[in-house]
Amino acid sequence: MAIERTLSIIKPDATRRNLTGQINARFEDAGLRIVAQKRIQLTLEQAQGFYAVHNERAFFYDLCNFMISGQVVAQVLEGKDAIAKNREVMGATNPANADEGTIRKDFAESIEANSVHGSDALDTAAWEISYFFSQIEIVG
Ligand code: CMP
């Protein structure tokens, strides 16, 4: 089991409902450490840059507009197998398919407003972390 870092975003549907603390407690209860965190308002250009991998998808326009509809909390989570652990704690992308007790099952409003984002692999985690944070902002 390797110590990894993964990029997490608490999305506008969750910050709007003041769920940041409850979601962070889920991460910490699962053994993930929040080693960097900031609350920000993304611009459309920043949201499009982050989700560029999806720019051919039908949901891209709506997704980017949703991500700028309110503030987000970007964070770096660190721990054993952090990428897989975070995905387990988040639950399936579509809350209709998410397991009981996961963040998306308990908090998500829809597949788009699904409360959290998490990196899906080591290489994407490294890129996504560097999109939001410089090395000096990450403690751990
Ligand atoms: P996220 O993990 O942030 O990565 C891309 C996001 O696109 C995803 O979560 C969903 O919120 C959003 N999305 C909207 N529609 C779809 C869809 N049909 N399939 C996958 N992701 C979707």
mmCIF file of N, CA and C and ligand atoms in Angstrom:
data_model
loop_
_atom_site.group_PDB
_atom_site.id
_atom_site.type_symbol
_atom_site.label_atom_id
_atom_site.label_comp_id
_atom_site.label_asym_id
_atom_site.label_seq_id
_atom_site.Cartn_x
_atom_site.Cartn_y
_atom_site.Cartn_z
ATOM 1 N N MET A 1 0.843 -1.201 0.000
ATOM 2 C CA MET A 1 0.000 0.000 0.000
ATOM 3 C C MET A 1 0.878 1.252 0.000
ATOM 4 N N ALA A 2 0.653 2.075 -0.993
ATOM 5 C CA ALA A 2 1.494 3.263 -1.147
ATOM 6 C C ALA A 2 0.790 4.493 -0.576
ATOM 7 N N ILE A 3 1.590 5.405 -0.039
ATOM 8 C CA ILE A 3 1.040 6.705 0.358
ATOM 9 C C ILE A 3 0.893 7.528 -0.905
ATOM 10 N N GLU A 4 -0.320 7.956 -1.169
ATOM 11 C CA GLU A 4 -0.616 8.730 -2.382
ATOM 12 C C GLU A 4 -1.258 10.059 -2.005
ATOM 13 N N ARG A 5 -1.291 10.946 -3.011
ATOM 14 C CA ARG A 5 -2.069 12.184 -2.888
ATOM 15 C C ARG A 5 -3.076 12.228 -4.028
ATOM 16 N N THR A 6 -4.250 12.759 -3.732
ATOM 17 C CA THR A 6 -5.280 12.883 -4.753
ATOM 18 C C THR A 6 -5.933 14.260 -4.650
ATOM 19 N N LEU A 7 -6.449 14.732 -5.778
ATOM 20 C CA LEU A 7 -7.106 16.046 -5.786
ATOM 21 C C LEU A 7 -8.600 15.838 -5.578
ATOM 22 N N SER A 8 -9.126 16.560 -4.614
ATOM 23 C CA SER A 8 -10.557 16.522 -4.320
ATOM 24 C C SER A 8 -11.134 17.915 -4.521
ATOM 25 N N ILE A 9 -12.353 17.978 -5.035
ATOM 26 C CA ILE A 9 -13.070 19.261 -5.105
ATOM 27 C C ILE A 9 -14.443 19.073 -4.475
ATOM 28 N N ILE A 10 -14.747 19.909 -3.511
ATOM 29 C CA ILE A 10 -16.116 19.968 -2.987
ATOM 30 C C ILE A 10 -16.844 20.975 -3.878
ATOM 31 N N LYS A 11 -17.886 20.496 -4.556
ATOM 32 C CA LYS A 11 -18.517 21.254 -5.643
ATOM 33 C C LYS A 11 -19.555 22.281 -5.136
ATOM 34 N N PRO A 12 -20.008 23.182 -6.033
ATOM 35 C CA PRO A 12 -20.904 24.261 -5.612
ATOM 36 C C PRO A 12 -22.212 23.807 -4.954
ATOM 37 N N ASP A 13 -22.751 22.662 -5.353
ATOM 38 C CA ASP A 13 -23.997 22.224 -4.701
ATOM 39 C C ASP A 13 -23.770 21.954 -3.224
ATOM 40 N N ALA A 14 -22.558 21.505 -2.876
ATOM 41 C CA ALA A 14 -22.248 21.172 -1.481
ATOM 42 C C ALA A 14 -21.820 22.410 -0.686
ATOM 43 N N THR A 15 -21.016 23.293 -1.293
ATOM 44 C CA THR A 15 -20.618 24.504 -0.545
ATOM 45 C C THR A 15 -21.855 25.381 -0.292
ATOM 46 N N ARG A 16 -22.777 25.391 -1.265
ATOM 47 C CA ARG A 16 -24.002 26.188 -1.134
ATOM 48 C C ARG A 16 -24.833 25.714 0.067
ATOM 49 N N ARG A 17 -24.828 24.394 0.301
ATOM 50 C CA ARG A 17 -25.611 23.834 1.424
ATOM 51 C C ARG A 17 -24.782 23.723 2.707
ATOM 52 N N ASN A 18 -23.586 24.317 2.705
ATOM 53 C CA ASN A 18 -22.737 24.362 3.906
ATOM 54 C C ASN A 18 -22.336 22.957 4.382
ATOM 55 N N LEU A 19 -21.998 22.097 3.430
ATOM 56 C CA LEU A 19 -21.675 20.704 3.754
ATOM 57 C C LEU A 19 -20.172 20.429 3.822
ATOM 58 N N THR A 20 -19.362 21.488 3.736
ATOM 59 C CA THR A 20 -17.908 21.290 3.679
ATOM 60 C C THR A 20 -17.383 20.491 4.877
ATOM 61 N N GLY A 21 -17.822 20.857 6.053
ATOM 62 C CA GLY A 21 -17.338 20.170 7.254
ATOM 63 C C GLY A 21 -17.772 18.713 7.309
ATOM 64 N N GLN A 22 -19.024 18.454 6.947
ATOM 65 C CA GLN A 22 -19.511 17.069 6.961
ATOM 66 C C GLN A 22 -18.757 16.206 5.949
ATOM 67 N N ILE A 23 -18.470 16.783 4.789
ATOM 68 C CA ILE A 23 -17.726 16.020 3.768
ATOM 69 C C ILE A 23 -16.286 15.802 4.215
ATOM 70 N N ASN A 24 -15.660 16.842 4.777
ATOM 71 C CA ASN A 24 -14.290 16.663 5.275
ATOM 72 C C ASN A 24 -14.223 15.596 6.363
ATOM 73 N N ALA A 25 -15.254 15.521 7.195
ATOM 74 C CA ALA A 25 -15.271 14.489 8.253
ATOM 75 C C ALA A 25 -15.288 13.088 7.639
ATOM 76 N N ARG A 26 -15.981 12.927 6.501
ATOM 77 C CA ARG A 26 -15.994 11.617 5.825
ATOM 78 C C ARG A 26 -14.576 11.231 5.398
ATOM 79 N N PHE A 27 -13.849 12.208 4.842
ATOM 80 C CA PHE A 27 -12.473 11.933 4.404
ATOM 81 C C PHE A 27 -11.598 11.565 5.608
ATOM 82 N N GLU A 28 -11.691 12.367 6.647
ATOM 83 C CA GLU A 28 -10.820 12.141 7.813
ATOM 84 C C GLU A 28 -11.178 10.842 8.520
ATOM 85 N N ASP A 29 -12.455 10.523 8.597
ATOM 86 C CA ASP A 29 -12.874 9.252 9.223
ATOM 87 C C ASP A 29 -12.336 8.053 8.440
ATOM 88 N N ALA A 30 -12.117 8.239 7.127
ATOM 89 C CA ALA A 30 -11.594 7.156 6.281
ATOM 90 C C ALA A 30 -10.068 7.103 6.313
ATOM 91 N N GLY A 31 -9.437 7.980 7.093
ATOM 92 C CA GLY A 31 -7.983 7.950 7.221
ATOM 93 C C GLY A 31 -7.245 8.847 6.247
ATOM 94 N N LEU A 32 -7.990 9.663 5.506
ATOM 95 C CA LEU A 32 -7.346 10.588 4.567
ATOM 96 C C LEU A 32 -7.033 11.905 5.291
ATOM 97 N N ARG A 33 -5.846 12.430 5.042
ATOM 98 C CA ARG A 33 -5.442 13.699 5.653
ATOM 99 C C ARG A 33 -5.600 14.823 4.627
ATOM 100 N N ILE A 34 -6.174 15.945 5.054
ATOM 101 C CA ILE A 34 -6.320 17.111 4.166
ATOM 102 C C ILE A 34 -5.027 17.922 4.303
ATOM 103 N N VAL A 35 -4.134 17.786 3.310
ATOM 104 C CA VAL A 35 -2.809 18.411 3.436
ATOM 105 C C VAL A 35 -2.715 19.733 2.676
ATOM 106 N N ALA A 36 -3.795 20.113 1.999
ATOM 107 C CA ALA A 36 -3.914 21.436 1.381
ATOM 108 C C ALA A 36 -5.390 21.670 1.119
ATOM 109 N N GLN A 37 -5.807 22.921 1.227
ATOM 110 C CA GLN A 37 -7.234 23.204 1.011
ATOM 111 C C GLN A 37 -7.435 24.690 0.756
ATOM 112 N N LYS A 38 -8.272 25.022 -0.234
ATOM 113 C CA LYS A 38 -8.652 26.429 -0.413
ATOM 114 C C LYS A 38 -10.029 26.535 -1.048
ATOM 115 N N ARG A 39 -10.746 27.556 -0.609
ATOM 116 C CA ARG A 39 -12.103 27.817 -1.125
ATOM 117 C C ARG A 39 -11.978 28.905 -2.178
ATOM 118 N N ILE A 40 -12.454 28.617 -3.369
ATOM 119 C CA ILE A 40 -12.263 29.556 -4.468
ATOM 120 C C ILE A 40 -13.508 29.639 -5.359
ATOM 121 N N GLN A 41 -13.568 30.719 -6.119
ATOM 122 C CA GLN A 41 -14.583 30.886 -7.160
ATOM 123 C C GLN A 41 -13.878 30.721 -8.495
ATOM 124 N N LEU A 42 -14.154 29.631 -9.201
ATOM 125 C CA LEU A 42 -13.519 29.384 -10.495
ATOM 126 C C LEU A 42 -14.071 30.325 -11.553
ATOM 127 N N THR A 43 -13.224 30.700 -12.507
ATOM 128 C CA THR A 43 -13.715 31.376 -13.707
ATOM 129 C C THR A 43 -14.119 30.287 -14.710
ATOM 130 N N LEU A 44 -14.861 30.687 -15.739
ATOM 131 C CA LEU A 44 -15.256 29.724 -16.773
ATOM 132 C C LEU A 44 -14.016 29.127 -17.442
ATOM 133 N N GLU A 45 -13.027 29.960 -17.704
ATOM 134 C CA GLU A 45 -11.792 29.490 -18.343
ATOM 135 C C GLU A 45 -11.083 28.457 -17.455
ATOM 136 N N GLN A 46 -11.051 28.702 -16.158
ATOM 137 C CA GLN A 46 -10.404 27.752 -15.237
ATOM 138 C C GLN A 46 -11.163 26.424 -15.177
ATOM 139 N N ALA A 47 -12.511 26.502 -15.155
ATOM 140 C CA ALA A 47 -13.313 25.270 -15.116
ATOM 141 C C ALA A 47 -13.121 24.478 -16.410
ATOM 142 N N GLN A 48 -13.125 25.182 -17.538
ATOM 143 C CA GLN A 48 -12.930 24.502 -18.832
ATOM 144 C C GLN A 48 -11.546 23.881 -18.925
ATOM 145 N N GLY A 49 -10.555 24.539 -18.362
ATOM 146 C CA GLY A 49 -9.201 23.991 -18.367
ATOM 147 C C GLY A 49 -9.104 22.744 -17.519
ATOM 148 N N PHE A 50 -9.745 22.773 -16.367
ATOM 149 C CA PHE A 50 -9.692 21.614 -15.484
ATOM 150 C C PHE A 50 -10.364 20.403 -16.120
ATOM 151 N N TYR A 51 -11.505 20.626 -16.759
ATOM 152 C CA TYR A 51 -12.278 19.518 -17.331
ATOM 153 C C TYR A 51 -12.014 19.341 -18.836
ATOM 154 N N ALA A 52 -10.887 19.840 -19.325
ATOM 155 C CA ALA A 52 -10.587 19.789 -20.768
ATOM 156 C C ALA A 52 -10.676 18.376 -21.338
ATOM 157 N N VAL A 53 -10.353 17.380 -20.512
ATOM 158 C CA VAL A 53 -10.415 15.992 -20.982
ATOM 159 C C VAL A 53 -11.838 15.603 -21.423
ATOM 160 N N HIS A 54 -12.835 16.335 -20.920
ATOM 161 C CA HIS A 54 -14.236 16.046 -21.254
ATOM 162 C C HIS A 54 -14.796 16.986 -22.316
ATOM 163 N N ASN A 55 -13.945 17.769 -23.001
ATOM 164 C CA ASN A 55 -14.498 18.855 -23.820
ATOM 165 C C ASN A 55 -15.275 18.399 -25.060
ATOM 166 N N GLU A 56 -15.205 17.117 -25.372
ATOM 167 C CA GLU A 56 -16.020 16.596 -26.489
ATOM 168 C C GLU A 56 -17.355 16.031 -26.009
ATOM 169 N N ARG A 57 -17.518 15.933 -24.697
ATOM 170 C CA ARG A 57 -18.711 15.282 -24.153
ATOM 171 C C ARG A 57 -19.908 16.235 -24.160
ATOM 172 N N ALA A 58 -21.100 15.658 -24.306
ATOM 173 C CA ALA A 58 -22.322 16.472 -24.383
ATOM 174 C C ALA A 58 -22.551 17.279 -23.107
ATOM 175 N N PHE A 59 -22.036 16.772 -21.976
ATOM 176 C CA PHE A 59 -22.300 17.442 -20.695
ATOM 177 C C PHE A 59 -21.273 18.535 -20.359
ATOM 178 N N PHE A 60 -20.262 18.736 -21.228
ATOM 179 C CA PHE A 60 -19.151 19.639 -20.900
ATOM 180 C C PHE A 60 -19.608 21.073 -20.602
ATOM 181 N N TYR A 61 -20.451 21.624 -21.458
ATOM 182 C CA TYR A 61 -20.895 23.012 -21.294
ATOM 183 C C TYR A 61 -21.638 23.194 -19.965
ATOM 184 N N ASP A 62 -22.601 22.293 -19.722
ATOM 185 C CA ASP A 62 -23.381 22.389 -18.480
ATOM 186 C C ASP A 62 -22.498 22.154 -17.257
ATOM 187 N N LEU A 63 -21.587 21.191 -17.346
ATOM 188 C CA LEU A 63 -20.707 20.888 -16.215
ATOM 189 C C LEU A 63 -19.866 22.109 -15.841
ATOM 190 N N CYS A 64 -19.277 22.764 -16.834
ATOM 191 C CA CYS A 64 -18.427 23.923 -16.550
ATOM 192 C C CYS A 64 -19.242 25.077 -15.982
ATOM 193 N N ASN A 65 -20.434 25.278 -16.504
ATOM 194 C CA ASN A 65 -21.286 26.342 -15.952
ATOM 195 C C ASN A 65 -21.742 26.023 -14.534
ATOM 196 N N PHE A 66 -21.992 24.751 -14.265
ATOM 197 C CA PHE A 66 -22.322 24.362 -12.889
ATOM 198 C C PHE A 66 -21.139 24.638 -11.954
ATOM 199 N N MET A 67 -19.923 24.331 -12.424
ATOM 200 C CA MET A 67 -18.747 24.469 -11.552
ATOM 201 C C MET A 67 -18.418 25.927 -11.228
ATOM 202 N N ILE A 68 -18.976 26.874 -12.022
ATOM 203 C CA ILE A 68 -18.761 28.293 -11.705
ATOM 204 C C ILE A 68 -20.007 28.927 -11.092
ATOM 205 N N SER A 69 -21.004 28.107 -10.773
ATOM 206 C CA SER A 69 -22.267 28.628 -10.226
ATOM 207 C C SER A 69 -22.154 28.973 -8.745
ATOM 208 N N GLY A 70 -21.023 28.652 -8.132
ATOM 209 C CA GLY A 70 -20.799 28.951 -6.728
ATOM 210 C C GLY A 70 -19.351 28.625 -6.401
ATOM 211 N N GLN A 71 -19.017 28.722 -5.121
ATOM 212 C CA GLN A 71 -17.634 28.463 -4.720
ATOM 213 C C GLN A 71 -17.368 26.965 -4.641
ATOM 214 N N VAL A 72 -16.100 26.629 -4.820
ATOM 215 C CA VAL A 72 -15.663 25.247 -4.646
ATOM 216 C C VAL A 72 -14.551 25.229 -3.591
ATOM 217 N N VAL A 73 -14.351 24.052 -3.001
ATOM 218 C CA VAL A 73 -13.212 23.860 -2.100
ATOM 219 C C VAL A 73 -12.297 22.831 -2.753
ATOM 220 N N ALA A 74 -11.125 23.292 -3.158
ATOM 221 C CA ALA A 74 -10.129 22.379 -3.749
ATOM 222 C C ALA A 74 -9.233 21.908 -2.618
ATOM 223 N N GLN A 75 -8.908 20.628 -2.647
ATOM 224 C CA GLN A 75 -8.099 20.101 -1.556
ATOM 225 C C GLN A 75 -7.234 18.939 -2.037
ATOM 226 N N VAL A 76 -6.144 18.738 -1.327
ATOM 227 C CA VAL A 76 -5.283 17.586 -1.565
ATOM 228 C C VAL A 76 -5.457 16.634 -0.394
ATOM 229 N N LEU A 77 -5.834 15.396 -0.708
ATOM 230 C CA LEU A 77 -5.993 14.363 0.318
ATOM 231 C C LEU A 77 -4.807 13.418 0.228
ATOM 232 N N GLU A 78 -4.285 13.043 1.376
ATOM 233 C CA GLU A 78 -3.109 12.165 1.412
ATOM 234 C C GLU A 78 -3.385 10.972 2.307
ATOM 235 N N GLY A 79 -2.906 9.811 1.891
ATOM 236 C CA GLY A 79 -3.063 8.615 2.728
ATOM 237 C C GLY A 79 -2.733 7.358 1.946
ATOM 238 N N LYS A 80 -2.852 6.224 2.622
ATOM 239 C CA LYS A 80 -2.605 4.942 1.964
ATOM 240 C C LYS A 80 -3.637 4.748 0.865
ATOM 241 N N ASP A 81 -3.171 4.468 -0.353
ATOM 242 C CA ASP A 81 -4.053 4.259 -1.493
ATOM 243 C C ASP A 81 -5.123 5.351 -1.587
ATOM 244 N N ALA A 82 -4.686 6.595 -1.440
ATOM 245 C CA ALA A 82 -5.620 7.719 -1.328
ATOM 246 C C ALA A 82 -6.568 7.837 -2.521
ATOM 247 N N ILE A 83 -6.085 7.506 -3.718
ATOM 248 C CA ILE A 83 -6.940 7.677 -4.905
ATOM 249 C C ILE A 83 -8.136 6.721 -4.840
ATOM 250 N N ALA A 84 -7.855 5.439 -4.606
ATOM 251 C CA ALA A 84 -8.935 4.445 -4.517
ATOM 252 C C ALA A 84 -9.794 4.676 -3.276
ATOM 253 N N LYS A 85 -9.141 5.021 -2.158
ATOM 254 C CA LYS A 85 -9.887 5.246 -0.903
ATOM 255 C C LYS A 85 -10.871 6.398 -1.076
ATOM 256 N N ASN A 86 -10.402 7.484 -1.704
ATOM 257 C CA ASN A 86 -11.283 8.628 -1.911
ATOM 258 C C ASN A 86 -12.458 8.254 -2.818
ATOM 259 N N ARG A 87 -12.180 7.466 -3.855
ATOM 260 C CA ARG A 87 -13.266 7.081 -4.766
ATOM 261 C C ARG A 87 -14.293 6.198 -4.053
ATOM 262 N N GLU A 88 -13.800 5.386 -3.128
ATOM 263 C CA GLU A 88 -14.704 4.542 -2.327
ATOM 264 C C GLU A 88 -15.593 5.425 -1.423
ATOM 265 N N VAL A 89 -14.977 6.414 -0.791
ATOM 266 C CA VAL A 89 -15.722 7.290 0.121
ATOM 267 C C VAL A 89 -16.718 8.159 -0.649
ATOM 268 N N MET A 90 -16.336 8.579 -1.880
ATOM 269 C CA MET A 90 -17.238 9.414 -2.704
ATOM 270 C C MET A 90 -18.443 8.626 -3.196
ATOM 271 N N GLY A 91 -18.229 7.378 -3.647
ATOM 272 C CA GLY A 91 -19.297 6.606 -4.282
ATOM 273 C C GLY A 91 -19.345 6.877 -5.780
ATOM 274 N N ALA A 92 -20.232 6.188 -6.471
ATOM 275 C CA ALA A 92 -20.317 6.274 -7.936
ATOM 276 C C ALA A 92 -20.646 7.696 -8.396
ATOM 277 N N THR A 93 -20.165 8.044 -9.603
ATOM 278 C CA THR A 93 -20.396 9.385 -10.177
ATOM 279 C C THR A 93 -21.869 9.756 -10.160
ATOM 280 N N ASN A 94 -22.708 8.800 -10.579
ATOM 281 C CA ASN A 94 -24.157 9.025 -10.562
ATOM 282 C C ASN A 94 -24.702 8.591 -9.193
ATOM 283 N N PRO A 95 -25.226 9.546 -8.416
ATOM 284 C CA PRO A 95 -25.689 9.180 -7.064
ATOM 285 C C PRO A 95 -26.734 8.069 -7.067
ATOM 286 N N ALA A 96 -27.442 7.899 -8.201
ATOM 287 C CA ALA A 96 -28.442 6.817 -8.284
ATOM 288 C C ALA A 96 -27.773 5.449 -8.189
ATOM 289 N N ASN A 97 -26.483 5.395 -8.533
ATOM 290 C CA ASN A 97 -25.741 4.130 -8.478
ATOM 291 C C ASN A 97 -24.789 4.037 -7.289
ATOM 292 N N ALA A 98 -24.775 5.044 -6.443
ATOM 293 C CA ALA A 98 -23.796 5.087 -5.341
ATOM 294 C C ALA A 98 -24.224 4.188 -4.181
ATOM 295 N N ASP A 99 -23.217 3.576 -3.549
ATOM 296 C CA ASP A 99 -23.485 2.704 -2.405
ATOM 297 C C ASP A 99 -23.968 3.502 -1.197
ATOM 298 N N GLU A 100 -24.706 2.814 -0.341
ATOM 299 C CA GLU A 100 -25.150 3.408 0.929
ATOM 300 C C GLU A 100 -23.941 3.915 1.719
ATOM 301 N N GLY A 101 -24.102 5.057 2.354
ATOM 302 C CA GLY A 101 -23.049 5.569 3.227
ATOM 303 C C GLY A 101 -21.959 6.350 2.522
ATOM 304 N N THR A 102 -22.042 6.450 1.195
ATOM 305 C CA THR A 102 -21.044 7.249 0.478
ATOM 306 C C THR A 102 -21.489 8.724 0.424
ATOM 307 N N ILE A 103 -20.520 9.592 0.147
ATOM 308 C CA ILE A 103 -20.827 11.026 0.092
ATOM 309 C C ILE A 103 -21.890 11.307 -0.966
ATOM 310 N N ARG A 104 -21.720 10.712 -2.149
ATOM 311 C CA ARG A 104 -22.672 11.033 -3.226
ATOM 312 C C ARG A 104 -24.044 10.451 -2.946
ATOM 313 N N LYS A 105 -24.106 9.287 -2.326
ATOM 314 C CA LYS A 105 -25.418 8.732 -1.973
ATOM 315 C C LYS A 105 -26.139 9.658 -0.983
ATOM 316 N N ASP A 106 -25.364 10.173 -0.020
ATOM 317 C CA ASP A 106 -25.983 10.946 1.054
ATOM 318 C C ASP A 106 -26.212 12.412 0.698
ATOM 319 N N PHE A 107 -25.366 12.975 -0.186
ATOM 320 C CA PHE A 107 -25.441 14.422 -0.405
ATOM 321 C C PHE A 107 -25.711 14.867 -1.841
ATOM 322 N N ALA A 108 -25.343 14.059 -2.847
ATOM 323 C CA ALA A 108 -25.426 14.545 -4.224
ATOM 324 C C ALA A 108 -26.870 14.789 -4.656
ATOM 325 N N GLU A 109 -27.039 15.788 -5.529
ATOM 326 C CA GLU A 109 -28.370 16.131 -6.034
ATOM 327 C C GLU A 109 -28.642 15.506 -7.395
ATOM 328 N N SER A 110 -27.576 15.267 -8.171
ATOM 329 C CA SER A 110 -27.705 14.725 -9.531
ATOM 330 C C SER A 110 -26.323 14.279 -9.999
ATOM 331 N N ILE A 111 -26.263 13.697 -11.205
ATOM 332 C CA ILE A 111 -24.952 13.278 -11.738
ATOM 333 C C ILE A 111 -24.040 14.486 -11.944
ATOM 334 N N GLU A 112 -24.609 15.636 -12.241
ATOM 335 C CA GLU A 112 -23.810 16.846 -12.415
ATOM 336 C C GLU A 112 -23.499 17.486 -11.059
ATOM 337 N N ALA A 113 -24.523 17.726 -10.281
ATOM 338 C CA ALA A 113 -24.355 18.314 -8.945
ATOM 339 C C ALA A 113 -24.103 17.172 -7.967
ATOM 340 N N ASN A 114 -22.926 16.540 -8.131
ATOM 341 C CA ASN A 114 -22.666 15.321 -7.353
ATOM 342 C C ASN A 114 -21.679 15.547 -6.211
ATOM 343 N N SER A 115 -21.649 16.781 -5.734
ATOM 344 C CA SER A 115 -21.020 17.193 -4.465
ATOM 345 C C SER A 115 -19.500 17.144 -4.415
ATOM 346 N N VAL A 116 -18.888 16.150 -5.045
ATOM 347 C CA VAL A 116 -17.432 16.033 -4.963
ATOM 348 C C VAL A 116 -16.841 15.530 -6.271
ATOM 349 N N HIS A 117 -15.602 15.921 -6.502
ATOM 350 C CA HIS A 117 -14.789 15.349 -7.584
ATOM 351 C C HIS A 117 -13.563 14.715 -6.941
ATOM 352 N N GLY A 118 -13.080 13.620 -7.497
ATOM 353 C CA GLY A 118 -11.820 13.038 -7.044
ATOM 354 C C GLY A 118 -11.041 12.498 -8.227
ATOM 355 N N SER A 119 -9.729 12.614 -8.185
ATOM 356 C CA SER A 119 -8.875 12.111 -9.275
ATOM 357 C C SER A 119 -9.076 10.609 -9.441
ATOM 358 N N ASP A 120 -8.862 10.122 -10.685
ATOM 359 C CA ASP A 120 -9.129 8.699 -10.941
ATOM 360 C C ASP A 120 -7.869 7.846 -11.119
ATOM 361 N N ALA A 121 -6.688 8.456 -11.150
ATOM 362 C CA ALA A 121 -5.459 7.670 -11.334
ATOM 363 C C ALA A 121 -4.268 8.525 -10.886
ATOM 364 N N LEU A 122 -3.107 7.884 -10.713
ATOM 365 C CA LEU A 122 -1.910 8.595 -10.226
ATOM 366 C C LEU A 122 -1.507 9.744 -11.139
ATOM 367 N N ASP A 123 -1.525 9.498 -12.458
ATOM 368 C CA ASP A 123 -1.064 10.559 -13.360
ATOM 369 C C ASP A 123 -2.041 11.729 -13.396
ATOM 370 N N THR A 124 -3.339 11.435 -13.389
ATOM 371 C CA THR A 124 -4.312 12.539 -13.386
ATOM 372 C C THR A 124 -4.281 13.263 -12.045
ATOM 373 N N ALA A 125 -4.035 12.537 -10.949
ATOM 374 C CA ALA A 125 -3.950 13.179 -9.625
ATOM 375 C C ALA A 125 -2.806 14.196 -9.623
ATOM 376 N N ALA A 126 -1.664 13.817 -10.155
ATOM 377 C CA ALA A 126 -0.513 14.731 -10.167
ATOM 378 C C ALA A 126 -0.836 15.984 -10.982
ATOM 379 N N TRP A 127 -1.458 15.787 -12.135
ATOM 380 C CA TRP A 127 -1.803 16.941 -12.978
ATOM 381 C C TRP A 127 -2.859 17.812 -12.295
ATOM 382 N N GLU A 128 -3.891 17.186 -11.741
ATOM 383 C CA GLU A 128 -4.990 17.941 -11.118
ATOM 384 C C GLU A 128 -4.511 18.702 -9.877
ATOM 385 N N ILE A 129 -3.624 18.083 -9.079
ATOM 386 C CA ILE A 129 -3.080 18.774 -7.901
ATOM 387 C C ILE A 129 -2.305 20.011 -8.354
ATOM 388 N N SER A 130 -1.493 19.851 -9.394
ATOM 389 C CA SER A 130 -0.676 20.978 -9.850
ATOM 390 C C SER A 130 -1.527 22.066 -10.510
ATOM 391 N N TYR A 131 -2.752 21.705 -10.933
ATOM 392 C CA TYR A 131 -3.653 22.704 -11.521
ATOM 393 C C TYR A 131 -4.095 23.717 -10.450
ATOM 394 N N PHE A 132 -4.255 23.232 -9.221
ATOM 395 C CA PHE A 132 -4.767 24.088 -8.146
ATOM 396 C C PHE A 132 -3.721 24.548 -7.138
ATOM 397 N N PHE A 133 -2.677 23.764 -6.948
ATOM 398 C CA PHE A 133 -1.746 24.044 -5.847
ATOM 399 C C PHE A 133 -0.298 24.057 -6.313
ATOM 400 N N SER A 134 0.470 24.984 -5.715
ATOM 401 C CA SER A 134 1.923 24.938 -5.896
ATOM 402 C C SER A 134 2.493 24.060 -4.780
ATOM 403 N N GLN A 135 3.706 23.606 -4.955
ATOM 404 C CA GLN A 135 4.311 22.700 -3.987
ATOM 405 C C GLN A 135 4.350 23.298 -2.585
ATOM 406 N N ILE A 136 4.557 24.595 -2.501
ATOM 407 C CA ILE A 136 4.717 25.241 -1.194
ATOM 408 C C ILE A 136 3.392 25.322 -0.421
ATOM 409 N N GLU A 137 2.262 25.108 -1.125
ATOM 410 C CA GLU A 137 0.948 25.163 -0.461
ATOM 411 C C GLU A 137 0.518 23.810 0.102
ATOM 412 N N ILE A 138 1.308 22.774 -0.139
ATOM 413 C CA ILE A 138 0.946 21.426 0.302
ATOM 414 C C ILE A 138 1.857 21.042 1.460
ATOM 415 N N VAL A 139 1.250 20.749 2.603
ATOM 416 C CA VAL A 139 2.024 20.344 3.775
ATOM 417 C C VAL A 139 1.706 18.893 4.076
ATOM 418 N N GLY A 140 2.653 18.126 4.454
ATOM 419 C CA GLY A 140 2.296 16.732 4.745
ATOM 420 C C GLY A 140 3.527 15.886 4.933
HETATM 421 P P1 CMP B 1 -16.448 14.426 -11.881
HETATM 422 O O1 CMP B 1 -15.838 13.339 -11.066
HETATM 423 O O2 CMP B 1 -16.244 15.821 -11.404
HETATM 424 O O3 CMP B 1 -15.907 14.314 -13.397
HETATM 425 C C1 CMP B 1 -16.635 14.823 -14.491
HETATM 426 C C2 CMP B 1 -18.017 15.229 -14.101
HETATM 427 O O4 CMP B 1 -18.936 15.360 -15.153
HETATM 428 C C3 CMP B 1 -18.630 14.160 -13.222
HETATM 429 O O5 CMP B 1 -18.008 14.156 -11.958
HETATM 430 C C4 CMP B 1 -20.091 14.570 -13.227
HETATM 431 O O6 CMP B 1 -20.406 15.488 -12.207
HETATM 432 C C5 CMP B 1 -20.247 15.298 -14.563
HETATM 433 N N1 CMP B 1 -21.191 14.632 -15.459
HETATM 434 C C6 CMP B 1 -22.310 15.178 -15.916
HETATM 435 N N2 CMP B 1 -22.936 14.333 -16.729
HETATM 436 C C7 CMP B 1 -22.197 13.215 -16.793
HETATM 437 C C8 CMP B 1 -22.332 11.966 -17.473
HETATM 438 N N3 CMP B 1 -23.377 11.704 -18.256
HETATM 439 N N4 CMP B 1 -21.368 11.042 -17.289
HETATM 440 C C9 CMP B 1 -20.288 11.305 -16.507
HETATM 441 N N5 CMP B 1 -20.113 12.477 -15.833
HETATM 442 C C10 CMP B 1 -21.074 13.415 -15.981
#
